[in-house]
Amino acid sequence: QGWAKRILFHQRTRAAFAEFFARKDRFALGVCNGCQMFAALKDIVPGAKHWPVFRRNKSEQFEARWSQVEVLDSKSLFFAGMAGSKLPVAVAHGEGRADFASIADLAALQRKGQVGMRFVDARGRVATRYPHNPNGSPDGVTSVCNEDGRVTVLMPHPERTLRGVVGSWWPRDMGEFTPWIQMFRNARKWVG
């Protein structure tokens, strides 16, 4: 919130960010604190009017662990070709619960293909309860994008899980990277 307010309440900075978000040749990814900040900037992010704000976890504690997510068929440039993937991912947040102004906002995001990821349980079902849903977000929502897919926000940390070889064990035949590398390959491809 502090970062967002520094941007929103400073005329030149707000104008610079608004110009950046408006340019069709630019993209942005907000992870965790960046997700919270971008969500607070939704008024200057084109196509983000239905985004939630992120509030304290329902568990009332900081959650730092692995969770399971499903990548949905969305407009996000980062998730191109990943729909249907169910993957483990690191979470580390105390304020990750998506809080929508109304249920209509969540429905609009779902209808428009702007929900990028949701928490799922071990059987791949939508996680609506703790511990599979670490923050209490409705329908397990943990990532949204703007209407054209150039700006994506997410609470989990795929960037912390890119390299399988950093763990205590990783099958050699899996190569060096986890499936999360595709997000960053998609961004590189989008740049051209």
CSV table of C-alpha atoms in Angstrom, one decimal:
chain,number,residue,atom,x,y,z
A,1,GLN,CA,0.0,0.0,0.0
A,2,GLY,CA,2.8,2.4,0.8
A,3,TRP,CA,4.5,1.9,-2.6
A,4,ALA,CA,1.1,2.3,-4.3
A,5,LYS,CA,0.3,5.5,-2.5
A,6,ARG,CA,3.7,7.0,-3.3
A,7,ILE,CA,2.8,6.4,-7.0
A,8,LEU,CA,-0.8,7.5,-6.8
A,9,PHE,CA,-0.3,10.7,-4.8
A,10,HIS,CA,2.7,12.0,-6.7
A,11,GLN,CA,1.4,13.5,-10.0
A,12,ARG,CA,4.5,12.9,-12.1
A,13,THR,CA,5.0,9.4,-10.9
A,14,ARG,CA,1.4,8.5,-11.3
A,15,ALA,CA,1.5,9.9,-14.9
A,16,ALA,CA,4.6,7.9,-15.7
A,17,PHE,CA,3.1,4.6,-14.4
A,18,ALA,CA,-0.2,5.3,-16.2
A,19,GLU,CA,1.7,5.9,-19.4
A,20,PHE,CA,3.7,2.6,-18.9
A,21,PHE,CA,0.6,0.5,-18.3
A,22,ALA,CA,-1.3,2.1,-21.3
A,23,ARG,CA,1.4,1.3,-23.8
A,24,LYS,CA,0.5,-1.9,-25.8
A,25,ASP,CA,4.2,-2.8,-26.2
A,26,ARG,CA,4.8,-3.1,-22.4
A,27,PHE,CA,3.9,-5.8,-20.0
A,28,ALA,CA,4.2,-6.2,-16.2
A,29,LEU,CA,4.3,-9.0,-13.6
A,30,GLY,CA,3.5,-8.3,-10.0
A,31,VAL,CA,4.4,-11.2,-7.6
A,32,CYS,CA,3.4,-11.1,-3.9
A,33,ASN,CA,4.2,-7.6,-2.6
A,34,GLY,CA,4.2,-6.5,-6.3
A,35,CYS,CA,0.7,-8.1,-6.6
A,36,GLN,CA,-0.5,-6.1,-3.7
A,37,MET,CA,1.0,-2.9,-5.1
A,38,PHE,CA,-0.4,-3.4,-8.6
A,39,ALA,CA,-3.8,-4.3,-7.3
A,40,ALA,CA,-3.8,-1.0,-5.4
A,41,LEU,CA,-2.9,0.7,-8.7
A,42,LYS,CA,-5.8,-0.8,-10.6
A,43,ASP,CA,-7.3,2.6,-11.3
A,44,ILE,CA,-4.4,3.3,-13.6
A,45,VAL,CA,-4.1,-0.2,-15.1
A,46,PRO,CA,-6.3,-0.5,-18.2
A,47,GLY,CA,-8.7,-3.4,-18.0
A,48,ALA,CA,-8.2,-4.0,-14.2
A,49,LYS,CA,-11.4,-2.5,-12.8
A,50,HIS,CA,-12.6,-5.8,-11.4
A,51,TRP,CA,-9.4,-6.7,-9.6
A,52,PRO,CA,-9.5,-7.5,-5.9
A,53,VAL,CA,-7.3,-6.0,-3.2
A,54,PHE,CA,-5.3,-8.3,-1.0
A,55,ARG,CA,-6.0,-8.6,2.7
A,56,ARG,CA,-4.8,-10.5,5.7
A,57,ASN,CA,-4.9,-14.3,5.4
A,58,LYS,CA,-7.9,-15.9,7.0
A,59,SER,CA,-5.5,-18.1,9.0
A,60,GLU,CA,-4.3,-14.9,10.7
A,61,GLN,CA,-0.7,-15.9,10.1
A,62,PHE,CA,2.1,-15.7,7.6
A,63,GLU,CA,2.1,-18.7,5.3
A,64,ALA,CA,5.5,-19.8,4.0
A,65,ARG,CA,5.3,-23.2,2.3
A,66,TRP,CA,4.4,-25.1,-0.8
A,67,SER,CA,0.9,-25.1,-2.2
A,68,GLN,CA,-0.7,-26.6,-5.3
A,69,VAL,CA,-2.2,-24.4,-8.0
A,70,GLU,CA,-4.0,-24.9,-11.3
A,71,VAL,CA,-3.2,-22.6,-14.2
A,72,LEU,CA,-6.4,-21.6,-15.9
A,73,ASP,CA,-7.1,-20.7,-19.5
A,74,SER,CA,-6.7,-16.9,-19.3
A,75,LYS,CA,-5.6,-14.0,-21.3
A,76,SER,CA,-2.3,-13.6,-19.3
A,77,LEU,CA,0.7,-13.6,-21.7
A,78,PHE,CA,2.6,-15.4,-18.9
A,79,PHE,CA,0.4,-18.4,-18.8
A,80,ALA,CA,0.1,-19.0,-22.6
A,81,GLY,CA,0.0,-22.8,-23.3
A,82,MET,CA,0.0,-23.7,-19.6
A,83,ALA,CA,-3.8,-24.0,-19.0
A,84,GLY,CA,-4.7,-27.2,-17.1
A,85,SER,CA,-1.2,-27.5,-15.5
A,86,LYS,CA,-1.4,-28.4,-11.8
A,87,LEU,CA,1.9,-27.5,-10.2
A,88,PRO,CA,3.4,-27.0,-6.7
A,89,VAL,CA,4.6,-23.5,-6.0
A,90,ALA,CA,6.1,-21.6,-3.1
A,91,VAL,CA,3.9,-19.3,-1.1
A,92,ALA,CA,5.2,-16.7,1.4
A,93,HIS,CA,2.6,-14.1,2.4
A,94,GLY,CA,0.6,-12.8,5.3
A,95,GLU,CA,-1.8,-10.7,3.2
A,96,GLY,CA,-2.7,-12.8,0.2
A,97,ARG,CA,-6.4,-13.2,0.4
A,98,ALA,CA,-8.2,-11.8,-2.7
A,99,ASP,CA,-10.9,-9.5,-1.4
A,100,PHE,CA,-13.4,-8.5,-4.2
A,101,ALA,CA,-15.6,-5.4,-3.9
A,102,SER,CA,-18.5,-7.7,-5.0
A,103,ILE,CA,-19.1,-11.2,-6.1
A,104,ALA,CA,-19.9,-9.6,-9.5
A,105,ASP,CA,-16.3,-8.5,-9.9
A,106,LEU,CA,-15.1,-12.1,-9.4
A,107,ALA,CA,-17.7,-13.4,-11.8
A,108,ALA,CA,-16.6,-10.7,-14.4
A,109,LEU,CA,-13.0,-11.7,-14.1
A,110,GLN,CA,-13.9,-15.4,-14.5
A,111,ARG,CA,-16.2,-14.7,-17.5
A,112,LYS,CA,-13.6,-12.5,-19.3
A,113,GLY,CA,-10.7,-15.0,-18.9
A,114,GLN,CA,-8.8,-12.8,-16.4
A,115,VAL,CA,-8.3,-15.4,-13.6
A,116,GLY,CA,-4.9,-16.9,-14.2
A,117,MET,CA,-4.5,-19.4,-11.3
A,118,ARG,CA,-6.3,-20.9,-8.4
A,119,PHE,CA,-5.3,-23.0,-5.5
A,120,VAL,CA,-6.3,-26.7,-5.7
A,121,ASP,CA,-6.1,-29.6,-3.3
A,122,ALA,CA,-4.2,-32.9,-3.8
A,123,ARG,CA,-7.0,-34.3,-6.0
A,124,GLY,CA,-7.0,-31.2,-8.3
A,125,ARG,CA,-10.3,-29.8,-6.9
A,126,VAL,CA,-10.7,-26.1,-6.3
A,127,ALA,CA,-9.3,-25.3,-2.8
A,128,THR,CA,-11.7,-23.3,-0.8
A,129,ARG,CA,-10.5,-24.2,2.7
A,130,TYR,CA,-7.3,-24.1,4.7
A,131,PRO,CA,-4.7,-25.5,4.4
A,132,HIS,CA,-4.9,-26.1,0.7
A,133,ASN,CA,-6.1,-22.6,0.2
A,134,PRO,CA,-3.4,-20.8,2.3
A,135,ASN,CA,-5.1,-17.4,2.5
A,136,GLY,CA,-8.9,-17.9,2.1
A,137,SER,CA,-9.3,-16.3,-1.3
A,138,PRO,CA,-12.8,-17.1,-2.9
A,139,ASP,CA,-12.7,-19.9,-5.4
A,140,GLY,CA,-9.0,-20.3,-4.6
A,141,VAL,CA,-8.2,-17.3,-6.9
A,142,THR,CA,-4.5,-16.4,-6.6
A,143,SER,CA,-3.7,-14.6,-9.9
A,144,VAL,CA,-5.6,-12.2,-12.2
A,145,CYS,CA,-4.6,-10.3,-15.3
A,146,ASN,CA,-5.9,-7.2,-17.1
A,147,GLU,CA,-8.3,-7.4,-20.0
A,148,ASP,CA,-5.6,-7.7,-22.7
A,149,GLY,CA,-3.3,-10.0,-20.6
A,150,ARG,CA,-0.3,-7.7,-20.5
A,151,VAL,CA,-0.4,-7.1,-16.7
A,152,THR,CA,-0.6,-10.1,-14.5
A,153,VAL,CA,-0.5,-10.2,-10.7
A,154,LEU,CA,-0.1,-13.3,-8.5
A,155,MET,CA,0.4,-14.1,-4.9
A,156,PRO,CA,2.6,-17.3,-5.2
A,157,HIS,CA,6.2,-17.3,-6.1
A,158,PRO,CA,6.9,-19.3,-9.3
A,159,GLU,CA,10.2,-17.4,-9.6
A,160,ARG,CA,11.4,-19.2,-6.5
A,161,THR,CA,10.6,-22.6,-8.1
A,162,LEU,CA,12.2,-22.2,-11.5
A,163,ARG,CA,15.1,-24.5,-11.0
A,164,GLY,CA,14.3,-28.1,-9.9
A,165,VAL,CA,18.0,-28.7,-9.1
A,166,VAL,CA,17.9,-26.4,-6.1
A,167,GLY,CA,15.9,-28.9,-4.1
A,168,SER,CA,17.3,-31.7,-2.1
A,169,TRP,CA,16.3,-34.2,-4.8
A,170,TRP,CA,15.4,-33.7,-8.5
A,171,PRO,CA,15.1,-36.5,-11.1
A,172,ARG,CA,17.9,-36.1,-13.6
A,173,ASP,CA,15.7,-36.9,-16.6
A,174,MET,CA,13.6,-33.8,-15.7
A,175,GLY,CA,16.3,-31.4,-16.8
A,176,GLU,CA,17.3,-28.3,-14.9
A,177,PHE,CA,14.1,-26.3,-14.9
A,178,THR,CA,10.6,-26.9,-13.5
A,179,PRO,CA,7.5,-26.2,-15.7
A,180,TRP,CA,7.4,-22.6,-14.2
A,181,ILE,CA,10.1,-21.6,-16.6
A,182,GLN,CA,7.4,-21.5,-19.3
A,183,MET,CA,6.1,-18.2,-17.8
A,184,PHE,CA,9.4,-16.5,-18.5
A,185,ARG,CA,9.8,-18.1,-21.9
A,186,ASN,CA,6.3,-16.8,-22.7
A,187,ALA,CA,7.4,-13.3,-21.7
A,188,ARG,CA,10.5,-13.6,-23.9
A,189,LYS,CA,8.5,-14.8,-26.8
A,190,TRP,CA,6.0,-11.9,-26.4
A,191,VAL,CA,8.8,-9.4,-26.5
A,192,GLY,CA,9.9,-10.9,-29.8
